[in-house]
Amino acid sequence: MLSIPESTIPESTNPESTTSPGICRICSAHCGVLATVTDGRLTKVTGDPDNPMFLGYTCAKGRALPEIHNNPARLLHSQKRQPDGTYAPVESERAMDEIADRLRDLIEQHGPRSVAMYLGTNGLPYPASPLMANAFLRGIESPMFFTANTIDQPGKQIALAAHGHWLGGDINFNEADSWMLVGTNPIVSKAIGIPGQNPAQRIKDAIGRGMKLIVIDPRRSQTAARAAIHIQPRPGEDVPILAAMINLIIRENLCDTEFLEPNVVGFDKLAEAVSAFTPEYVAERADIPAQQLIDAAHLFATYGTRPGMVNCGTGANFAMHGSLLEYLALCLTTICGRWQRAGEPVTRPNTLMPAYTAKAQALAPYEGWGYGEQLRVRGLTDTVSGMPTAALADEILLEGEGQVKALICIGGNPMAAWPDQRKTQRAMETLDLLVTLDTEMSLTSRLADYVIAPMMQMETPAMTQGSELIKYYAAGTGIPAAYAQYAPRLVAPPESSDLVEEWKFFLGLAKRMDLTLFFVNFFGGGGGRYMESPPIVLTMDRNTDLTTEELFAEMCATARIPLDEVSSHPHGKIFDVEAMVEDADADCEARLDIGNDHLLSDLAATLAEDFRSARNNTEFPYRLIPRRHANFMNSSGTGLAKLHRGKPYNPAYMHPDTIAALGLRNGDAVTIASPHDSIPAVLEADDTLRADVIAMHHAFGGLTTEDAEFRSRGSNVGRLVPTDIEYDTITGLPRQGNIPVSVTACGV
């Protein structure tokens, strides 16, 4: 077995203070940082100027890690719900004993399907935890594994399955002459399109060398403000806009026919499907200048000698038709030939993952949905993007065979993040067993039977393998270099605490339930259906006794750069890897498909929509869109003063002229109502928005009985969203953006 020494807290000639390089894992960027530990406490986190990828950059969230670690509300002991509804500390070993017993009883009585698991975005800091959690669920033979992916941007994986992968990989943003971003603000989200390693600087450098950025967004975001062309449409019209661009590029013969002929099928189907989306029609529908749309299409298709790609974000995916939107983005990229070719460098060569040979050829489309576990509601199934999380509350509430009776939440907060908050709360309260792994008593933990207190970021070792892995789940993501970093544990858990590493919690349950777990480290997207290398499989049973460091070594056993070598560069390193895209195999017959029947039928349905009636809806005249917060990763840290800076709520942003026309003022309390439900909120003027748009941050608010506290907790936007009326028929993702709403004074 490969291994690296179990990390110890670093020593220093000054026993009171030590500063060491580390990795911030609040988001997928995995910024290299410097962490200062004073008298056993994390006291300061800054960017690491000696990190070759980040060059001293970090964000407000990363700099607040000391406050997050030392939060007075942090749980230092696991909690058990008492008969009177209060909570009392419980030893972690005892909690595992009791939880294992209850799970065993539920499985015996109701079957394995009665146990479900939800993995949220806060699983990112602990790369072994999601894999071990999944191994545990497979160990009890339950198919009910859900993640945050299917309530965010599941269309990315659906589109890739329908379109196929280009095995030469993405074009490098740092070299491209143009780029298009749809409904995303990567300067804040650090997720899609622009590399997340200091995205603001990446944009500045790109524009400085002549790049032309196209942004489609109802808000003049920080990213849109830097665009050569900013199209500011009515929300929900991104699909027609991309269809019009594709139509224009095809009609004016601006496609890369040299690329299309040997590599692509479905061109005629796509051309027919977009033919009705003329610039004039879409300009009326999206309320944008037709010439601006034409200019954007021409710029994207023809500008520069090294044109770039198109990427879509959460905002655009939330507005319905997310799978279709992502598919059209791939189609637009493909008809313009925007993929790396033979002889060009590989943009994202693996480092802590296995080496692979990139080739200038397609991997054909594969089955993306309609297989595996069949849910009992809305005809939904398992997909390449995972099980449809928006249906999990129904699976808990719907009685009968197959009803979910137990839920384990790891790194997630369903009460803040899931759509239809009232239904979600009913579901959480219906469960026979709810277990959360949480650093504090979040909204969901306040309803749980057991809350397992885990270690935090700097108390566990770290590596950047997960930041590499994300490239398989969407074009335009991942690390654009052969970069890697490993960091040991930098601070000990607080004295007298009883904290569990999350992966060890699941192994502990397995030992008590006499399970043998097969830990599978997938190197590939599509839920493992598209893989460059065979997965690493580790067998773990009651006799397994690994440290996290040893497990990391096993996870990286086939890495291009050995983990021992990576760990010898504590500030991280961009390794000298000369990976080039090779020629296609002589016998390759695979083709990318830009004529998928299912998704293009959705485009026909979009064309048939009565957009004029929707625009003239006097009962709900405004459209609510999501907005990322620079200081928060979903619901994490919203109670910390350093991050909320005196504003612990999520404002309802509206254009100042719209606020004035309603007879309201900045700071007024209002009721925002959708056809489904309503929430209280605080108005805030923002002239970057269209006059008919409201924008709010998600994952704020209290439980459904705590609306009176909206000025101190914020408002839960998910409450406005039903899960069973308008939804993607493949992924189950409901309309979470472009929500029709009204705004009235509420007198609070």
XYZ file of C-alpha atoms in Angstrom:
748
model
C 0.000 0.000 0.000
C 1.296 3.439 -0.884
C 1.289 5.822 2.007
C 2.364 9.217 3.149
C 3.096 9.876 6.808
C 0.122 10.790 8.945
C 0.361 14.559 9.149
C 1.062 16.279 12.404
C 0.508 19.854 13.439
C 3.565 21.829 12.230
C 6.155 22.918 14.735
C 7.853 26.287 14.823
C 10.753 27.978 16.555
C 8.053 30.298 17.871
C 5.770 28.015 19.880
C 2.950 30.555 19.873
C 2.454 31.088 16.147
C 3.055 29.074 12.965
C 2.206 29.986 9.371
C 1.984 27.159 6.836
C 0.766 26.719 3.255
C -2.648 25.120 2.973
C -5.652 24.695 0.684
C -8.973 26.500 1.035
C -11.771 24.105 0.125
C -14.844 26.301 0.455
C -15.421 25.991 -3.295
C -14.034 23.892 -6.124
C -11.262 26.397 -6.926
C -9.158 25.050 -4.016
C -7.099 28.211 -3.602
C -3.606 27.910 -2.165
C -3.483 29.878 1.091
C -1.273 30.624 4.081
C -2.797 29.605 7.412
C -1.570 31.000 10.715
C -2.137 28.994 13.885
C -1.658 30.776 17.214
C -1.813 28.916 20.503
C -3.580 26.019 18.796
C -6.215 28.143 17.059
C -6.515 29.098 13.414
C -6.140 32.885 13.530
C -5.443 34.095 9.989
C -5.804 32.933 6.397
C -4.399 34.874 3.454
C -3.508 34.171 -0.130
C -0.200 32.405 -0.702
C 2.097 34.547 -2.888
C 4.357 31.538 -3.438
C 1.570 29.424 -4.916
C 2.266 29.357 -8.674
C -1.386 28.989 -9.666
C -3.057 31.514 -7.339
C -0.199 33.990 -6.781
C -1.557 35.275 -3.483
C -5.236 35.325 -4.391
C -8.026 34.295 -2.067
C -11.602 35.484 -1.541
C -13.526 36.842 1.440
C -14.858 33.382 2.259
C -11.378 31.914 2.426
C -10.064 34.773 4.535
C -12.928 34.137 6.970
C -11.872 30.538 7.636
C -10.603 31.446 11.145
C -14.047 32.798 12.032
C -15.671 29.717 10.495
C -13.388 27.380 12.455
C -13.777 29.293 15.719
C -17.468 30.097 15.380
C -19.029 30.024 18.895
C -21.963 28.126 17.365
C -19.684 25.350 16.107
C -20.550 21.886 17.373
C -17.699 20.264 19.275
C -19.746 17.195 20.225
C -22.379 15.224 18.342
C -25.966 15.862 19.389
C -28.964 13.610 19.993
C -32.553 14.785 19.950
C -34.298 14.239 23.279
C -37.977 13.271 23.788
C -38.835 16.895 24.618
C -37.292 18.145 21.346
C -34.122 19.552 22.884
C -30.620 18.286 22.080
C -27.942 16.818 24.322
C -24.349 15.790 23.568
C -23.780 12.147 22.700
C -20.448 10.370 22.319
C -19.735 9.810 18.647
C -19.105 6.081 19.122
C -22.419 5.693 20.934
C -24.187 7.691 18.240
C -22.795 5.336 15.597
C -23.967 2.335 17.667
C -27.500 3.694 17.890
C -27.728 4.885 14.293
C -26.478 1.527 12.995
C -29.106 -0.279 15.081
C -31.908 1.955 13.791
C -30.785 1.621 10.177
C -30.623 -2.150 10.521
C -34.168 -2.245 11.877
C -35.524 -0.004 9.109
C -33.849 -2.077 6.400
C -35.243 -5.292 7.861
C -38.743 -3.823 8.049
C -38.922 -1.699 4.891
C -36.017 -2.776 2.685
C -32.777 -1.025 1.624
C -34.621 1.565 -0.485
C -36.027 3.062 2.712
C -32.595 4.587 3.432
C -31.532 7.601 1.349
C -28.535 9.885 1.388
C -28.082 13.508 0.327
C -24.668 14.976 -0.465
C -24.432 18.775 -0.485
C -21.768 21.152 -1.758
C -19.992 21.229 1.610
C -18.718 17.759 0.827
C -16.007 19.497 -1.227
C -13.501 19.956 1.631
C -13.300 16.249 2.360
C -12.610 14.262 -0.849
C -12.878 10.830 0.768
C -16.235 11.525 2.390
C -18.598 11.501 -0.632
C -16.955 8.349 -1.975
C -17.186 6.543 1.366
C -20.773 7.715 1.860
C -21.660 6.321 -1.561
C -19.838 3.091 -0.738
C -21.883 2.746 2.449
C -25.150 3.212 0.596
C -24.110 0.643 -1.998
C -23.086 -1.611 0.895
C -26.667 -1.692 2.194
C -27.872 -2.038 -1.437
C -29.861 1.179 -1.521
C -30.016 3.083 -4.818
C -31.213 6.292 -3.129
C -28.114 8.491 -3.417
C -28.930 12.148 -4.143
C -26.677 15.188 -4.530
C -26.871 18.955 -4.925
C -25.959 18.505 -8.593
C -29.570 17.847 -9.632
C -30.867 21.042 -7.991
C -28.240 23.203 -9.656
C -27.040 22.401 -13.185
C -27.807 18.749 -14.008
C -28.350 19.654 -17.651
C -24.600 19.793 -18.143
C -24.216 16.041 -17.830
C -27.456 15.341 -19.717
C -26.236 17.482 -22.606
C -22.827 15.804 -22.685
C -24.460 12.369 -22.789
C -26.668 13.438 -25.715
C -23.905 15.301 -27.549
C -20.866 13.158 -26.754
C -17.423 14.225 -25.517
C -14.575 15.641 -27.521
C -11.550 13.673 -26.353
C -9.158 16.459 -27.280
C -10.656 18.574 -24.505
C -11.497 22.236 -24.050
C -9.891 25.315 -25.531
C -7.716 27.213 -23.051
C -9.432 30.396 -21.824
C -6.025 31.992 -21.255
C -5.304 31.817 -24.994
C -8.742 32.445 -26.523
C -9.729 35.583 -28.450
C -13.439 35.387 -27.560
C -15.679 33.699 -25.019
C -19.409 33.570 -24.294
C -20.983 33.253 -20.852
C -24.713 32.690 -20.304
C -26.322 33.353 -16.921
C -23.124 33.037 -14.931
C -20.963 35.445 -12.964
C -17.680 33.572 -12.457
C -15.974 36.541 -10.817
C -18.204 35.712 -7.827
C -19.116 32.040 -8.317
C -15.648 30.891 -9.509
C -17.263 27.922 -11.154
C -18.003 27.991 -14.869
C -16.197 29.234 -17.960
C -13.440 31.447 -16.633
C -10.851 29.492 -14.601
C -11.734 29.746 -10.904
C -8.148 30.501 -9.954
C -8.498 34.294 -9.457
C -11.160 34.797 -12.156
C -11.233 38.603 -11.981
C -7.522 38.747 -12.783
C -7.965 36.148 -15.525
C -10.608 38.331 -17.195
C -8.498 41.465 -16.801
C -5.492 39.755 -18.374
C -7.596 38.300 -21.202
C -9.210 41.629 -22.084
C -5.799 43.283 -21.854
C -4.480 41.005 -24.583
C -7.566 41.652 -26.753
C -10.152 39.031 -25.820
C -13.783 39.941 -26.536
C -16.196 38.670 -23.912
C -19.909 38.135 -24.626
C -22.205 37.901 -21.590
C -25.937 37.091 -21.632
C -27.462 38.046 -18.287
C -30.527 40.025 -17.098
C -28.173 41.750 -14.665
C -25.062 43.815 -15.379
C -23.005 41.591 -13.119
C -19.342 42.074 -12.266
C -18.538 39.817 -15.216
C -21.036 41.450 -17.597
C -19.574 44.868 -16.799
C -16.328 43.719 -18.445
C -17.977 42.346 -21.605
C -17.513 43.667 -25.118
C -21.181 42.779 -25.666
C -23.629 42.414 -22.804
C -27.031 41.128 -23.894
C -29.511 41.919 -21.097
C -32.650 39.919 -21.940
C -35.853 39.133 -20.137
C -35.129 36.140 -17.894
C -35.761 32.710 -19.353
C -34.940 33.585 -22.957
C -31.432 32.133 -23.107
C -32.543 29.115 -25.167
C -34.106 31.258 -27.934
C -31.030 33.518 -27.961
C -28.624 30.608 -28.463
C -30.975 29.077 -31.048
C -30.990 32.367 -32.968
C -27.200 32.559 -32.915
C -26.932 28.999 -34.197
C -29.497 29.781 -36.917
C -27.611 32.906 -37.989
C -24.238 31.146 -38.063
C -25.667 28.292 -40.138
C -27.526 30.588 -42.581
C -24.442 32.740 -43.138
C -22.165 29.720 -43.617
C -19.977 30.642 -40.661
C -19.691 27.049 -39.415
C -16.396 25.196 -39.303
C -17.268 22.708 -42.052
C -13.762 21.229 -41.977
C -14.416 20.123 -38.391
C -18.062 19.151 -38.886
C -17.752 16.764 -41.813
C -15.563 14.081 -40.185
C -16.659 14.559 -36.566
C -20.352 15.482 -36.310
C -23.800 14.108 -37.143
C -27.241 15.708 -36.852
C -26.421 18.995 -38.601
C -29.552 19.058 -40.771
C -31.789 18.286 -37.779
C -30.275 21.150 -35.820
C -30.570 23.555 -38.751
C -34.258 22.738 -39.159
C -34.952 22.976 -35.420
C -33.486 26.497 -35.100
C -34.765 27.857 -38.427
C -37.731 29.712 -36.889
C -35.538 31.492 -34.333
C -34.762 34.552 -36.397
C -33.009 37.556 -34.851
C -36.194 39.593 -35.228
C -38.411 37.017 -33.502
C -35.980 36.474 -30.646
C -35.346 40.189 -30.247
C -39.071 40.734 -29.649
C -39.328 37.729 -27.380
C -36.240 38.500 -25.275
C -36.713 42.292 -25.392
C -33.245 42.952 -26.774
C -31.952 44.783 -29.870
C -31.840 42.449 -32.870
C -28.602 44.013 -34.057
C -26.949 43.279 -30.720
C -27.812 39.602 -31.097
C -26.467 39.614 -34.662
C -23.270 41.359 -33.567
C -22.737 38.834 -30.768
C -23.183 35.888 -33.136
C -20.754 37.376 -35.646
C -18.201 38.171 -32.966
C -18.360 34.672 -31.525
C -18.154 32.980 -34.932
C -15.479 35.087 -36.606
C -13.422 37.192 -34.198
C -9.720 36.471 -33.758
C -7.445 33.649 -34.755
C -8.157 31.587 -31.618
C -11.902 31.844 -30.868
C -13.248 30.425 -27.619
C -16.193 28.492 -26.216
C -19.602 29.064 -24.627
C -20.530 28.186 -21.045
C -23.772 28.451 -19.080
C -24.271 28.929 -15.342
C -26.735 28.371 -12.549
C -28.851 31.420 -13.367
C -29.571 30.222 -16.890
C -30.119 26.611 -15.833
C -32.655 27.610 -13.170
C -34.995 29.170 -15.733
C -36.328 25.849 -17.126
C -35.021 23.998 -20.186
C -31.587 23.631 -18.554
C -30.767 20.388 -20.362
C -31.711 21.963 -23.702
C -29.756 25.129 -22.907
C -26.594 23.183 -22.145
C -27.099 21.098 -25.273
C -27.411 24.198 -27.466
C -24.273 25.616 -25.849
C -22.413 22.457 -26.871
C -23.955 22.602 -30.349
C -22.868 26.233 -30.778
C -19.372 25.341 -29.593
C -19.245 22.381 -31.972
C -20.565 23.989 -35.170
C -17.827 26.593 -34.722
C -15.248 23.846 -34.148
C -14.204 25.113 -30.723
C -12.300 22.113 -29.396
C -8.600 21.366 -29.110
C -7.151 19.796 -32.253
C -4.336 17.367 -32.918
C -0.933 18.839 -32.110
C -2.298 21.370 -29.618
C -1.596 21.267 -25.864
C -4.062 19.529 -23.558
C -5.738 22.288 -21.535
C -6.413 20.211 -18.420
C -3.853 17.426 -18.134
C -4.332 15.253 -15.099
C -1.900 15.517 -12.208
C -3.234 13.715 -9.128
C -5.398 11.654 -11.460
C -4.079 9.099 -13.973
C -2.307 10.210 -17.115
C -4.361 9.794 -20.269
C -3.971 10.222 -24.006
C -6.080 13.032 -25.444
C -7.164 12.430 -29.010
C -8.753 14.632 -31.657
C -11.873 12.510 -31.922
C -15.328 12.100 -30.461
C -16.584 9.777 -27.806
C -20.057 8.972 -29.068
C -23.224 9.875 -27.139
C -24.323 7.396 -24.491
C -27.382 6.638 -22.403
C -27.979 9.650 -20.168
C -31.353 8.982 -18.576
C -34.212 6.521 -18.331
C -32.230 3.754 -16.672
C -31.533 2.483 -13.159
C -33.800 3.266 -10.243
C -37.335 4.335 -11.131
C -38.766 6.915 -8.757
C -42.399 6.678 -7.721
C -43.228 10.235 -8.828
C -43.312 12.135 -12.124
C -41.824 9.255 -14.138
C -38.306 10.222 -13.069
C -35.326 7.875 -13.148
C -31.644 7.814 -12.371
C -29.531 9.829 -14.820
C -25.901 10.637 -15.559
C -26.374 13.720 -13.381
C -27.634 11.598 -10.489
C -30.972 10.878 -8.859
C -33.497 13.778 -9.076
C -33.139 15.520 -5.707
C -36.245 17.669 -6.224
C -38.295 14.457 -5.971
C -36.757 13.215 -2.717
C -39.240 15.057 -0.461
C -42.061 13.314 -2.347
C -40.330 9.956 -1.919
C -40.301 10.602 1.832
C -43.931 11.750 2.020
C -45.509 9.257 -0.370
C -46.639 6.245 1.644
C -46.436 2.698 0.388
C -43.783 0.278 -0.763
C -40.465 2.005 -1.325
C -41.136 4.961 0.975
C -37.962 6.606 2.266
C -37.880 6.313 6.054
C -34.318 7.420 6.854
C -32.151 10.194 5.418
C -28.473 10.901 6.035
C -27.300 14.379 4.993
C -23.598 14.967 4.464
C -22.337 18.457 3.648
C -25.838 19.696 2.830
C -28.731 21.689 4.262
C -31.987 20.662 2.511
C -34.134 23.081 4.530
C -32.165 25.968 3.045
C -31.306 24.580 -0.384
C -34.146 22.391 -1.663
C -37.084 23.829 -3.604
C -40.541 23.973 -1.963
C -39.401 24.583 1.594
C -42.776 23.802 3.191
C -42.872 20.375 1.542
C -39.249 19.820 2.505
C -39.978 20.578 6.162
C -42.947 18.200 6.170
C -40.691 15.539 4.716
C -37.925 16.071 7.275
C -40.453 15.876 10.105
C -42.000 12.692 8.651
C -38.790 10.659 8.630
C -38.278 7.886 11.137
C -34.572 8.775 11.221
C -32.801 11.947 10.123
C -29.022 12.153 10.559
C -26.931 15.153 9.583
C -23.185 15.614 9.570
C -22.890 19.295 10.362
C -20.559 21.786 11.989
C -23.463 23.690 13.548
C -27.189 23.408 14.171
C -28.289 24.385 10.676
C -31.955 24.511 9.711
C -31.906 20.847 8.769
C -29.923 19.809 11.840
C -32.555 21.486 14.020
C -34.970 18.796 12.775
C -32.553 15.864 12.993
C -32.494 12.908 15.373
C -28.691 12.886 15.406
C -26.219 15.590 14.416
C -22.697 14.230 13.954
C -20.030 16.870 14.611
C -17.208 16.583 12.043
C -13.709 17.986 11.839
C -13.249 21.107 9.735
C -11.051 21.992 6.791
C -7.723 22.786 8.385
C -8.080 19.891 10.839
C -7.905 17.374 7.982
C -5.383 16.817 5.188
C -6.173 18.282 1.782
C -5.374 17.713 -1.864
C -6.522 19.140 -5.188
C -7.617 15.891 -6.866
C -11.289 16.876 -6.524
C -10.658 20.175 -8.274
C -9.223 18.228 -11.210
C -12.085 15.750 -11.256
C -14.786 18.376 -11.812
C -13.680 18.865 -15.424
C -15.494 15.680 -16.402
C -18.863 17.037 -15.349
C -18.940 20.168 -17.500
C -16.964 21.849 -20.256
C -15.151 24.926 -18.998
C -14.411 23.653 -15.482
C -11.364 22.283 -13.710
C -7.727 23.349 -13.423
C -6.244 24.662 -16.702
C -2.721 23.380 -16.003
C -0.836 20.391 -14.631
C -1.146 21.832 -11.141
C -1.482 20.019 -7.835
C -1.083 20.640 -4.123
C -1.216 18.597 -0.951
C -1.523 20.058 2.540
C -1.287 18.234 5.865
C -3.460 18.902 8.900
C -2.629 22.418 10.033
C -4.508 22.707 13.307
C -5.655 20.226 15.929
C -9.352 19.918 16.808
C -10.348 22.003 19.858
C -9.430 20.542 23.212
C -11.996 18.208 24.795
C -13.928 17.962 21.532
C -15.287 14.719 20.089
C -15.148 15.178 16.321
C -15.336 12.588 13.556
C -13.875 12.683 10.069
C -16.899 12.181 7.869
C -15.575 9.212 5.898
C -14.759 7.440 9.165
C -18.364 7.880 10.302
C -19.574 5.813 7.355
C -16.858 3.230 7.819
C -17.879 3.084 11.488
C -21.484 2.349 10.532
C -20.309 -0.326 8.117
C -18.277 -2.077 10.795
C -21.248 -2.108 13.157
C -23.553 -3.418 10.441
C -21.018 -6.036 9.314
C -20.812 -4.617 5.786
C -18.003 -4.928 3.292
C -17.590 -1.666 1.421
C -16.140 -1.239 -2.034
C -14.702 2.259 -2.194
C -14.642 3.292 -5.851
C -12.631 6.337 -6.865
C -14.195 7.291 -10.210
C -11.986 8.970 -12.773
C -14.597 10.200 -15.188
C -17.843 12.039 -15.672
C -21.310 10.844 -16.449
C -21.603 9.132 -13.093
C -18.635 6.967 -14.062
C -20.149 6.020 -17.443
C -17.411 7.902 -19.310
C -14.006 7.085 -17.883
C -10.448 7.527 -19.093
C -9.051 5.021 -16.600
C -10.403 2.140 -14.546
C -11.482 3.209 -11.069
C -9.482 2.402 -7.956
C -11.448 -0.059 -5.839
C -10.626 -0.547 -2.168
C -12.292 -3.164 -0.014
C -13.086 -2.094 3.544
C -14.666 -4.129 6.313
C -14.649 -4.300 10.094
C -10.900 -5.012 10.008
C -9.991 -1.951 7.946
C -7.964 0.622 9.827
C -6.720 3.438 7.600
C -5.701 7.000 8.251
C -6.974 9.710 5.936
C -3.422 10.203 4.712
C -3.182 6.526 3.746
C -6.556 6.667 2.045
C -5.463 9.705 0.020
C -2.370 7.773 -1.042
C -4.591 4.948 -2.290
C -6.878 7.397 -4.091
C -3.820 8.787 -5.875
C -2.109 5.434 -6.465
C -2.262 5.814 -10.261
C -1.670 9.576 -10.384
C 0.377 11.071 -13.190
C 2.482 12.818 -10.558
C 2.969 10.693 -7.415
C 1.393 12.121 -4.285
C 4.761 11.965 -2.524
C 6.177 14.238 -5.228
C 3.229 16.636 -4.978
C 3.522 16.783 -1.186
C 7.202 17.770 -1.508
C 6.018 21.110 -2.941
C 4.020 22.535 -0.015
C 3.035 25.703 -1.910
C 1.745 23.684 -4.844
C 3.398 23.286 -8.209
C 2.623 23.523 -11.909
C 4.385 20.431 -13.174
C 6.239 20.181 -16.442
C 3.803 17.973 -18.340
C 3.969 18.022 -22.130
C 0.588 16.536 -22.950
C -0.453 17.083 -26.554
C -3.646 16.139 -28.369
C -2.889 13.208 -30.646
C -4.428 12.327 -33.992
C -7.684 10.411 -34.080
C -7.557 6.640 -34.278
C -7.651 5.491 -37.880
C -10.682 3.302 -37.218
C -12.635 5.817 -35.112
C -16.254 6.050 -36.264
C -17.653 7.934 -33.247
C -19.304 11.293 -33.915
C -20.633 14.158 -31.829
C -24.421 14.444 -32.212
C -25.990 17.891 -32.611
C -29.402 16.519 -33.631
C -30.692 14.762 -30.515
C -34.403 14.151 -31.060
C -35.483 14.408 -27.427
C -33.783 17.718 -26.705
C -34.685 19.301 -30.029
C -38.330 18.396 -29.397
C -37.989 20.527 -26.252
C -36.810 23.352 -28.509
C -40.013 23.000 -30.554
C -42.011 23.242 -27.322
C -40.090 26.403 -26.434
C -41.030 27.916 -29.775
C -44.692 27.181 -29.061
C -44.678 29.021 -25.722
C -47.042 31.996 -25.457
C -44.391 34.468 -24.340
C -46.614 37.507 -24.935
C -49.230 36.408 -22.401
C -46.517 35.621 -19.865
C -45.080 39.096 -20.359
C -48.462 40.715 -19.722
C -49.192 38.874 -16.482
C -50.567 41.693 -14.323
C -50.992 39.491 -11.245
C -47.287 38.511 -11.219
C -45.592 41.229 -13.283
C -41.956 40.695 -12.229
C -39.461 37.898 -12.743
C -37.301 36.647 -9.883
C -33.799 35.415 -10.734
C -31.038 33.902 -8.554
C -27.872 35.739 -7.641
C -24.624 34.504 -6.113
C -23.291 36.144 -2.956
C -19.582 36.947 -2.917
C -19.255 36.162 0.791
C -21.238 32.935 1.176
C -21.141 29.409 -0.202
C -24.854 28.624 -0.128
C -26.062 28.640 3.507
C -22.624 28.366 5.120
C -21.469 31.262 7.269
C -24.548 33.451 6.910
C -24.505 34.082 10.657
C -20.905 35.332 10.761
C -20.565 39.098 11.173
C -17.271 39.188 9.248
C -19.065 37.826 6.200
C -22.510 39.400 6.387
C -21.085 42.792 7.487
C -24.211 43.883 9.268
C -26.601 42.487 6.649
C -27.546 38.939 7.731
C -30.465 38.789 5.272
C -30.658 38.402 1.510
C -32.147 41.576 0.006
C -34.723 41.632 -2.763
C -32.764 43.636 -5.341
C -34.830 45.774 -7.725
C -34.094 48.664 -10.035
C -34.515 51.977 -8.176
C -37.015 53.246 -10.778
C -39.179 50.157 -10.206
C -39.074 50.654 -6.449
C -40.133 54.272 -6.861
C -42.947 53.344 -9.269
C -44.344 51.013 -6.595
C -44.345 53.829 -4.071
C -41.745 52.006 -1.994
C -38.339 52.929 -0.647
C -34.978 51.306 -0.212
C -35.045 49.142 2.940
C -38.831 48.655 3.005
C -40.252 45.292 4.006
C -42.232 43.648 1.219
C -44.064 40.431 0.479
C -42.851 38.593 -2.605
C -45.511 36.205 -3.862
C -45.355 33.572 -6.590
C -48.300 31.460 -7.790
C -47.117 28.864 -5.251
C -46.244 30.699 -2.003
C -44.900 33.935 -0.559
C -41.984 35.215 1.545
C -41.161 38.464 3.354
C -38.065 40.333 2.202
C -36.162 43.612 2.409
C -35.938 45.821 -0.689
C -32.602 47.075 -1.924
C -32.047 49.269 -4.971
C -29.755 47.946 -7.713
C -29.491 49.734 -11.050
C -27.662 46.784 -12.667
C -30.998 44.987 -13.074
C -33.662 45.243 -15.717
C -36.717 47.146 -14.497
C -38.898 44.005 -14.639
C -36.516 41.783 -12.666
C -35.925 40.981 -8.997
C -32.759 39.182 -7.875
C -32.171 37.370 -4.582
C -29.476 35.175 -3.064
C -30.589 31.629 -2.283
C -30.146 29.451 0.851
C -31.109 32.128 3.385
C -34.052 32.219 5.812
C -35.320 30.228 8.767
C -37.797 27.419 9.180
C -41.310 27.944 7.855
C -42.472 29.207 11.276
C -39.770 31.887 11.514
C -40.794 34.440 8.906
C -40.894 37.232 11.493
C -37.095 36.936 11.721
C -36.472 37.752 8.060
C -34.365 40.817 8.867
C -31.987 38.675 10.922
C -32.167 35.416 8.926
C -33.201 36.417 5.433
C -35.840 34.841 3.201
C -36.001 31.376 1.679
C -36.459 31.816 -2.067
C -36.986 28.078 -2.514
C -40.333 28.393 -0.775
C -41.702 30.115 -3.884
C -40.956 27.059 -6.034
C -43.233 24.017 -6.461
C -41.494 20.826 -7.508
C -44.321 19.156 -9.414
C -45.713 21.763 -11.832
C -42.931 23.047 -14.097
C -39.863 20.828 -14.170
C -37.319 19.221 -16.449
C -38.785 15.841 -17.362
C -35.333 14.220 -17.334
C -33.705 15.650 -14.196
C -36.774 16.763 -12.239
C -35.213 20.218 -11.796
C -38.104 22.651 -11.232
C -38.273 26.252 -12.353
C -36.067 27.974 -9.755
C -35.358 31.104 -11.776
C -37.497 33.319 -13.984
C -40.195 32.928 -11.326
C -43.284 35.121 -11.878
C -43.783 37.190 -8.722
C -45.599 40.192 -7.311
C -44.197 42.707 -4.825
C -46.315 44.479 -2.210
C -45.577 46.348 0.996
C -46.001 44.113 4.044
C -45.941 46.800 6.759
C -43.373 45.099 9.013
